[in-house]
């Protein structure tokens, strides 16, 4: 699925720029990060050369990461595995039950769109600054299915390094508040029909639809069940898309699946309040793809050639303390070296 032609990329609002600046280090701090990471990179072993897919190891990993409970039909919330009055337990901070209503059940697909599908090759594209100058775009697009994280920019100037295609894109529910001001509905989360005429709602809706337009007709993957407020924000975004007759199919990961993924990585040494979106999508990709290829996963501000890197390929905002990105990277290297997945941390040929 290629990026639609002639799409105008939306400029950041003043409030978005302000938040971005808050998390972006000044030049002195950025230089210190670069120097510190130069030292750190020296201690990081390189990935094993001559990568070969190991189906036995990959199948074993698929089974272990989900505790054998989930398959293509059940890692998403669907009308097959969820019913009216089902309690879905949130998985971040203090768990809370969300009772599924008739209206909410209609938001879920009747069955997983991946129930009977397994893709031969998939690219999971992280947003690391290592992508800049990588020339990996064509290789990324050559995969049968492309997953991207957290609605990153897809400007023309990045295509050579990040590719054009997107089949699944994730969105953090917090972005509904941060980017779209909860569609002018910050305090109340009733049905949004009464807000249609408001200027705040219209501006937020237009920004939302414009931002999503760069991903074509992708699946929109939203972690709704972090906690109760995230579910409200996710359903609000879904409602906007429904009322706008948008073409995106919104899918929500099952909270029990997320819990299983977190438990696996925690036991593997990634001890953190939450795994990153990149690691989560890597875990998801192993459930729907035969071969998983990773790009843009590199937790340092220096590459192996002492080239200074930004945090992301599009900005230098630092990540949340909720994640242990360096520990995650070590696990990805381990999986690369055992043939479970392929991790690309150098320029593509």
XYZ file of C-alpha atoms in Angstrom:
349
model
C 0.000 0.000 0.000
C 1.779 3.092 -1.204
C 1.483 6.545 0.243
C -1.210 8.477 -1.695
C 0.179 11.018 -4.107
C -0.121 14.780 -3.620
C -0.711 14.565 0.133
C 0.120 17.782 1.961
C 1.980 17.121 5.211
C 0.415 19.036 8.105
C 2.622 21.503 9.973
C 2.925 21.152 13.734
C 0.757 23.416 15.841
C 2.279 25.733 18.450
C 1.237 23.398 21.263
C 2.791 20.400 19.480
C 6.040 22.299 18.967
C 6.058 23.316 22.627
C 5.725 19.720 23.825
C 8.372 18.576 21.339
C 10.816 21.211 22.590
C 10.238 20.121 26.182
C 11.612 16.643 25.425
C 14.378 17.696 23.038
C 17.836 18.211 24.606
C 19.745 21.412 23.912
C 22.958 21.255 21.876
C 25.224 20.763 24.894
C 23.099 17.939 26.271
C 22.825 16.352 22.822
C 26.605 16.447 22.437
C 27.018 14.749 25.817
C 24.603 12.007 24.773
C 26.567 11.512 21.572
C 29.897 11.204 23.398
C 28.464 8.851 26.018
C 26.876 6.661 23.360
C 30.131 6.511 21.397
C 31.575 4.714 24.415
C 28.479 2.543 24.821
C 28.510 1.417 21.189
C 32.060 0.087 21.595
C 30.783 -2.458 24.111
C 27.874 -3.621 21.942
C 28.665 -6.762 19.937
C 27.851 -6.707 16.257
C 25.063 -8.883 14.910
C 26.112 -12.229 13.463
C 26.815 -11.925 9.716
C 25.173 -14.059 7.047
C 21.721 -14.109 8.634
C 19.610 -17.194 7.900
C 15.986 -17.648 8.971
C 15.592 -20.423 11.573
C 11.988 -21.618 11.363
C 12.266 -23.946 14.352
C 13.579 -21.167 16.601
C 11.035 -18.683 15.230
C 8.093 -21.037 15.823
C 9.297 -21.688 19.358
C 9.542 -17.950 20.013
C 6.036 -17.322 18.618
C 4.611 -19.864 21.019
C 6.530 -18.662 24.071
C 5.909 -14.930 23.665
C 2.147 -15.476 23.873
C 2.215 -18.383 26.342
C 0.530 -20.572 23.729
C -2.818 -18.869 24.392
C -3.191 -16.625 21.400
C -3.192 -17.173 17.680
C -4.071 -15.113 14.640
C -7.734 -15.131 15.653
C -7.390 -13.932 19.218
C -4.543 -11.452 19.775
C -7.005 -8.695 18.814
C -10.276 -7.885 20.547
C -12.995 -9.295 18.279
C -16.654 -10.218 18.498
C -15.514 -13.850 18.507
C -13.546 -13.624 21.749
C -15.458 -10.807 23.461
C -19.152 -10.406 24.240
C -21.517 -7.904 25.837
C -20.781 -7.597 29.584
C -17.316 -9.125 29.146
C -14.828 -7.472 31.493
C -11.625 -6.437 29.742
C -8.942 -5.748 32.347
C -6.554 -2.864 31.680
C -2.857 -3.702 31.960
C -0.993 -0.520 32.923
C -0.728 0.930 36.407
C -3.566 -0.346 38.602
C -5.656 -2.796 36.520
C -9.305 -1.861 36.116
C -12.204 -3.679 34.488
C -13.892 -2.192 31.441
C -17.291 -3.798 30.879
C -18.066 -4.153 27.187
C -21.364 -2.568 26.158
C -23.380 -3.304 23.036
C -22.132 -0.058 21.504
C -18.489 -0.872 22.257
C -18.812 -4.421 20.928
C -19.744 -2.976 17.532
C -16.348 -1.278 17.426
C -14.583 -4.620 17.311
C -14.262 -6.648 14.081
C -16.352 -9.797 13.877
C -13.127 -11.753 13.531
C -9.450 -10.965 13.232
C -8.479 -9.804 9.735
C -5.394 -11.998 10.207
C -7.310 -15.129 11.196
C -6.455 -17.044 8.050
C -3.520 -14.958 6.825
C 0.213 -15.400 7.307
C 2.570 -13.092 5.444
C 5.831 -14.427 4.061
C 7.943 -11.372 4.933
C 7.207 -8.341 7.100
C 9.120 -5.149 7.803
C 8.729 -3.578 11.234
C 9.972 -0.005 10.977
C 11.132 1.653 14.177
C 11.718 5.390 14.160
C 15.406 5.485 15.135
C 17.794 8.088 13.755
C 19.862 5.183 12.408
C 17.458 5.208 9.439
C 18.771 8.554 8.178
C 21.072 7.893 5.258
C 20.420 4.144 5.433
C 18.911 3.817 1.977
C 16.646 1.061 3.324
C 13.424 2.319 1.746
C 13.300 -0.101 -1.183
C 14.178 -3.066 1.020
C 11.460 -2.122 3.509
C 8.881 -1.782 0.740
C 9.880 -5.156 -0.735
C 8.272 -6.961 2.223
C 4.754 -8.292 1.838
C 3.508 -6.391 4.919
C 4.921 -3.210 6.505
C 4.268 -2.163 10.118
C 5.117 1.319 11.428
C 4.999 2.785 14.925
C 3.335 5.853 16.439
C 2.213 7.681 13.276
C 5.663 9.009 12.245
C 6.192 11.577 9.464
C 6.245 10.154 5.932
C 7.503 13.240 4.095
C 8.950 12.737 0.622
C 12.455 13.553 1.878
C 12.458 10.398 4.042
C 11.228 7.879 1.471
C 14.669 6.696 0.361
C 15.457 5.654 3.935
C 12.069 4.578 5.345
C 10.082 3.449 2.315
C 6.628 4.469 1.111
C 4.372 1.559 1.985
C 2.387 1.082 5.181
C -0.012 -1.763 5.933
C -0.392 -1.272 9.684
C 0.253 1.856 11.726
C 0.053 2.234 15.501
C -1.286 5.233 17.367
C -0.878 5.874 21.084
C -4.185 6.946 22.704
C -2.297 9.818 24.326
C -1.907 11.336 20.872
C -5.667 11.939 20.801
C -5.115 14.418 23.617
C -1.642 15.698 22.675
C -2.163 16.170 18.928
C -5.916 16.595 18.629
C -6.945 18.086 21.978
C -9.415 15.205 22.446
C -11.313 16.662 19.478
C -12.331 19.688 21.515
C -13.851 17.378 24.100
C -11.245 17.286 26.880
C -13.534 16.916 29.881
C -16.427 14.884 28.521
C -16.352 11.737 26.440
C -19.964 11.360 25.348
C -20.859 10.645 21.738
C -19.225 13.349 19.701
C -22.184 14.156 17.449
C -23.030 17.231 19.526
C -19.522 18.581 18.894
C -19.684 18.441 15.099
C -20.491 22.089 14.683
C -17.738 23.353 16.977
C -14.657 24.920 15.428
C -12.319 23.020 17.779
C -13.823 19.701 16.752
C -13.694 20.444 13.039
C -10.062 21.602 13.175
C -8.998 18.563 15.200
C -10.892 16.180 12.923
C -9.333 17.665 9.792
C -5.842 17.444 11.322
C -6.466 13.831 12.365
C -7.684 12.751 8.930
C -4.867 14.606 7.184
C -2.246 12.997 9.414
C -3.623 9.514 8.725
C -3.910 10.075 4.980
C -0.178 9.488 4.477
C -0.599 5.833 5.509
C -3.071 4.894 2.786
C -5.690 2.282 3.685
C -3.688 0.776 6.544
C -4.943 -0.931 9.665
C -4.915 1.526 12.575
C -3.678 -0.327 15.672
C -4.533 1.447 18.951
C -3.623 0.186 22.429
C -6.991 1.051 23.920
C -6.731 -0.915 27.139
C -3.728 0.636 28.851
C -6.126 2.167 31.373
C -9.691 3.499 31.332
C -8.850 6.954 29.994
C -6.870 5.477 27.104
C -9.904 3.384 26.142
C -12.088 6.496 26.089
C -9.582 8.324 23.905
C -9.199 5.362 21.551
C -12.949 4.964 21.164
C -13.275 8.704 20.594
C -10.777 8.519 17.718
C -12.620 5.508 16.326
C -15.920 7.381 16.511
C -14.445 10.303 14.576
C -13.341 7.919 11.837
C -16.744 6.229 11.723
C -18.626 9.512 11.471
C -16.188 10.707 8.814
C -16.737 7.509 6.783
C -12.968 7.024 6.777
C -11.566 3.876 5.180
C -9.240 2.822 7.999
C -9.976 -0.398 9.859
C -9.303 0.233 13.542
C -8.061 -2.757 15.540
C -7.408 -3.065 19.266
C -4.942 -5.574 20.777
C -6.491 -7.805 23.429
C -5.308 -6.714 26.899
C -4.564 -10.327 27.839
C -2.296 -10.579 24.798
C -0.441 -7.423 25.860
C -0.107 -8.839 29.366
C 1.366 -12.041 27.964
C 3.855 -10.105 25.819
C 4.912 -7.937 28.769
C 5.331 -11.003 30.963
C 7.535 -12.748 28.404
C 9.859 -9.777 27.936
C 9.995 -9.101 31.661
C 11.122 -12.667 32.290
C 13.656 -12.282 29.460
C 15.342 -9.329 31.160
C 13.389 -6.310 29.925
C 12.195 -5.151 33.344
C 10.173 -1.997 32.684
C 6.695 -0.596 33.343
C 5.951 -1.076 29.641
C 7.707 -2.444 26.593
C 8.156 0.027 23.766
C 5.749 0.150 20.845
C 8.567 -1.155 18.655
C 9.052 -4.281 20.760
C 5.292 -4.806 20.971
C 4.949 -4.589 17.184
C 7.873 -6.965 16.763
C 5.960 -9.412 18.958
C 2.789 -8.843 16.926
C 4.657 -9.317 13.645
C 5.907 -12.740 14.720
C 2.265 -13.827 15.052
C 1.242 -12.854 11.517
C 4.507 -13.114 9.565
C 6.905 -15.906 8.685
C 10.054 -13.774 8.424
C 10.281 -10.529 10.419
C 12.815 -7.876 9.385
C 13.502 -4.906 11.677
C 14.693 -1.430 10.659
C 15.249 1.706 12.727
C 15.900 -0.119 16.000
C 19.044 1.430 17.498
C 19.064 3.007 20.992
C 22.186 5.152 20.603
C 23.028 8.659 19.402
C 26.120 7.330 17.619
C 26.427 4.609 15.007
C 29.309 2.143 14.741
C 31.202 4.632 12.550
C 30.955 7.434 15.155
C 28.331 9.254 13.128
C 26.130 11.423 15.326
C 22.467 10.396 15.278
C 19.228 11.971 16.402
C 16.801 10.005 18.585
C 14.328 9.614 15.717
C 14.824 10.008 11.995
C 12.559 13.079 12.135
C 13.409 14.724 15.507
C 15.585 14.423 18.622
C 12.904 14.148 21.325
C 14.015 11.687 24.006
C 11.986 8.553 24.831
C 9.858 7.867 27.873
C 11.505 6.580 31.045
C 8.822 3.875 31.051
C 10.863 1.891 28.510
C 14.216 0.092 28.720
C 15.291 0.527 25.120
C 18.890 -0.644 25.606
C 17.734 -3.894 27.212
C 15.218 -4.387 24.426
C 17.970 -3.962 21.852
C 20.060 -6.697 23.474
C 17.095 -9.055 23.200
C 16.599 -8.181 19.534
C 20.267 -8.916 18.863
C 19.833 -12.299 20.546
C 16.844 -13.087 18.338
C 18.773 -11.992 15.248
C 21.700 -14.233 16.121
C 19.409 -17.254 16.569
C 17.598 -16.669 13.263
C 14.232 -15.718 14.778
C 14.214 -12.310 13.076
C 16.584 -10.105 11.111
C 17.838 -6.875 12.688
C 19.319 -4.295 10.306
C 21.603 -1.717 11.946
C 23.756 -0.777 8.962
C 23.068 0.827 5.608
C 21.119 -1.322 3.168
C 22.785 -2.507 -0.021
